[in-house]
Amino acid sequence: MPASYPWPEFASAGGLLCYGANNSDAWRQGGVYIGRILRGSSPAELPVIQSTKLELAINRKTARSLGLEIPAMLLAVADEVIE
């Protein structure tokens, strides 16, 4: 069944595509928050930050096995194309 996932690891494992936050960036942001808390900031006063770096990964092997044709324009803008 074709599906879209939030993490690139799913596309690498055989999922059709992924569009979601960059995991490395999310962990880095978490580290920045921990650093602020350890320096004395109150967790209640820290702003909520949403990831701005998103990734698109497409698994062409899965698309072919499902009989789907991925448009060239979509492949061109993908961060990762898995053959």
PDB file of C-alpha atoms in Angstrom:
ATOM      1  CA  MET A   1       0.000   0.000   0.000  1.00  0.00           C
ATOM      2  CA  PRO A   2       1.497   3.373  -0.936  1.00  0.00           C
ATOM      3  CA  ALA A   3       2.062   5.592   2.085  1.00  0.00           C
ATOM      4  CA  SER A   4       3.919   8.695   3.181  1.00  0.00           C
ATOM      5  CA  TYR A   5       5.963   8.672   6.369  1.00  0.00           C
ATOM      6  CA  PRO A   6       7.339  11.407   8.651  1.00  0.00           C
ATOM      7  CA  TRP A   7      10.952  10.086   8.893  1.00  0.00           C
ATOM      8  CA  PRO A   8      13.461   9.272   6.128  1.00  0.00           C
ATOM      9  CA  GLU A   9      14.318   5.914   7.711  1.00  0.00           C
ATOM     10  CA  PHE A  10      10.918   4.596   6.618  1.00  0.00           C
ATOM     11  CA  ALA A  11      11.629   5.389   2.964  1.00  0.00           C
ATOM     12  CA  SER A  12      15.045   3.740   3.281  1.00  0.00           C
ATOM     13  CA  ALA A  13      13.351   0.640   4.703  1.00  0.00           C
ATOM     14  CA  GLY A  14      10.962   0.343   1.730  1.00  0.00           C
ATOM     15  CA  GLY A  15       8.313   3.013   2.274  1.00  0.00           C
ATOM     16  CA  LEU A  16       7.197   4.993  -0.771  1.00  0.00           C
ATOM     17  CA  LEU A  17       8.104   8.480   0.422  1.00  0.00           C
ATOM     18  CA  CYS A  18       8.872  10.612   3.415  1.00  0.00           C
ATOM     19  CA  TYR A  19       8.250  14.290   4.020  1.00  0.00           C
ATOM     20  CA  GLY A  20       9.091  15.521   7.460  1.00  0.00           C
ATOM     21  CA  ALA A  21      11.475  17.211   9.837  1.00  0.00           C
ATOM     22  CA  ASN A  22      15.186  16.579   9.634  1.00  0.00           C
ATOM     23  CA  ASN A  23      15.959  14.325  12.623  1.00  0.00           C
ATOM     24  CA  SER A  24      19.486  15.688  13.128  1.00  0.00           C
ATOM     25  CA  ASP A  25      18.140  19.226  13.268  1.00  0.00           C
ATOM     26  CA  ALA A  26      15.419  18.240  15.760  1.00  0.00           C
ATOM     27  CA  TRP A  27      17.962  16.575  18.079  1.00  0.00           C
ATOM     28  CA  ARG A  28      20.234  19.634  17.802  1.00  0.00           C
ATOM     29  CA  GLN A  29      17.338  21.908  18.785  1.00  0.00           C
ATOM     30  CA  GLY A  30      16.615  19.633  21.749  1.00  0.00           C
ATOM     31  CA  GLY A  31      20.242  19.964  22.832  1.00  0.00           C
ATOM     32  CA  VAL A  32      19.992  23.754  22.659  1.00  0.00           C
ATOM     33  CA  TYR A  33      16.914  23.627  24.918  1.00  0.00           C
ATOM     34  CA  ILE A  34      18.690  21.366  27.415  1.00  0.00           C
ATOM     35  CA  GLY A  35      21.628  23.772  27.443  1.00  0.00           C
ATOM     36  CA  ARG A  36      19.305  26.688  28.196  1.00  0.00           C
ATOM     37  CA  ILE A  37      17.651  24.787  31.047  1.00  0.00           C
ATOM     38  CA  LEU A  38      21.023  23.788  32.527  1.00  0.00           C
ATOM     39  CA  ARG A  39      22.076  27.446  32.408  1.00  0.00           C
ATOM     40  CA  GLY A  40      19.036  28.387  34.512  1.00  0.00           C
ATOM     41  CA  SER A  41      16.208  29.169  32.067  1.00  0.00           C
ATOM     42  CA  SER A  42      12.766  28.091  33.150  1.00  0.00           C
ATOM     43  CA  PRO A  43      11.340  25.433  30.794  1.00  0.00           C
ATOM     44  CA  ALA A  44       7.949  27.173  30.975  1.00  0.00           C
ATOM     45  CA  GLU A  45       9.468  30.353  29.555  1.00  0.00           C
ATOM     46  CA  LEU A  46      11.219  28.752  26.565  1.00  0.00           C
ATOM     47  CA  PRO A  47       9.472  29.276  23.232  1.00  0.00           C
ATOM     48  CA  VAL A  48       8.110  26.356  21.244  1.00  0.00           C
ATOM     49  CA  ILE A  49      10.179  25.933  18.094  1.00  0.00           C
ATOM     50  CA  GLN A  50       8.957  24.060  15.052  1.00  0.00           C
ATOM     51  CA  SER A  51      11.437  22.530  12.632  1.00  0.00           C
ATOM     52  CA  THR A  52      11.999  24.615   9.549  1.00  0.00           C
ATOM     53  CA  LYS A  53      14.281  22.137   7.789  1.00  0.00           C
ATOM     54  CA  LEU A  54      12.098  19.509   6.101  1.00  0.00           C
ATOM     55  CA  GLU A  55      13.267  16.579   3.981  1.00  0.00           C
ATOM     56  CA  LEU A  56      11.669  14.793   1.043  1.00  0.00           C
ATOM     57  CA  ALA A  57      12.867  11.241   0.391  1.00  0.00           C
ATOM     58  CA  ILE A  58      11.434   9.108  -2.419  1.00  0.00           C
ATOM     59  CA  ASN A  59      11.953   5.373  -2.856  1.00  0.00           C
ATOM     60  CA  ARG A  60      11.862   4.734  -6.628  1.00  0.00           C
ATOM     61  CA  LYS A  61      12.224   0.975  -6.166  1.00  0.00           C
ATOM     62  CA  THR A  62       9.008   0.884  -4.132  1.00  0.00           C
ATOM     63  CA  ALA A  63       7.268   3.158  -6.652  1.00  0.00           C
ATOM     64  CA  ARG A  64       8.211   0.824  -9.521  1.00  0.00           C
ATOM     65  CA  SER A  65       6.996  -2.239  -7.599  1.00  0.00           C
ATOM     66  CA  LEU A  66       3.642  -0.471  -7.080  1.00  0.00           C
ATOM     67  CA  GLY A  67       3.455   0.536 -10.754  1.00  0.00           C
ATOM     68  CA  LEU A  68       3.702   4.251  -9.925  1.00  0.00           C
ATOM     69  CA  GLU A  69       5.515   6.847 -12.023  1.00  0.00           C
ATOM     70  CA  ILE A  70       7.089   9.619  -9.946  1.00  0.00           C
ATOM     71  CA  PRO A  71       7.111  12.926 -11.879  1.00  0.00           C
ATOM     72  CA  ALA A  72      10.578  14.163 -12.832  1.00  0.00           C
ATOM     73  CA  MET A  73       9.897  17.543 -11.211  1.00  0.00           C
ATOM     74  CA  LEU A  74       9.236  15.846  -7.863  1.00  0.00           C
ATOM     75  CA  LEU A  75      12.399  13.771  -8.191  1.00  0.00           C
ATOM     76  CA  ALA A  76      14.362  16.941  -8.950  1.00  0.00           C
ATOM     77  CA  VAL A  77      13.357  18.652  -5.701  1.00  0.00           C
ATOM     78  CA  ALA A  78      13.738  15.566  -3.478  1.00  0.00           C
ATOM     79  CA  ASP A  79      16.523  15.648  -0.912  1.00  0.00           C
ATOM     80  CA  GLU A  80      17.077  11.904  -1.348  1.00  0.00           C
ATOM     81  CA  VAL A  81      16.046   9.500  -4.114  1.00  0.00           C
ATOM     82  CA  ILE A  82      16.465   5.845  -3.201  1.00  0.00           C
ATOM     83  CA  GLU A  83      17.085   3.589  -6.179  1.00  0.00           C
TER      84      GLU A  83
END
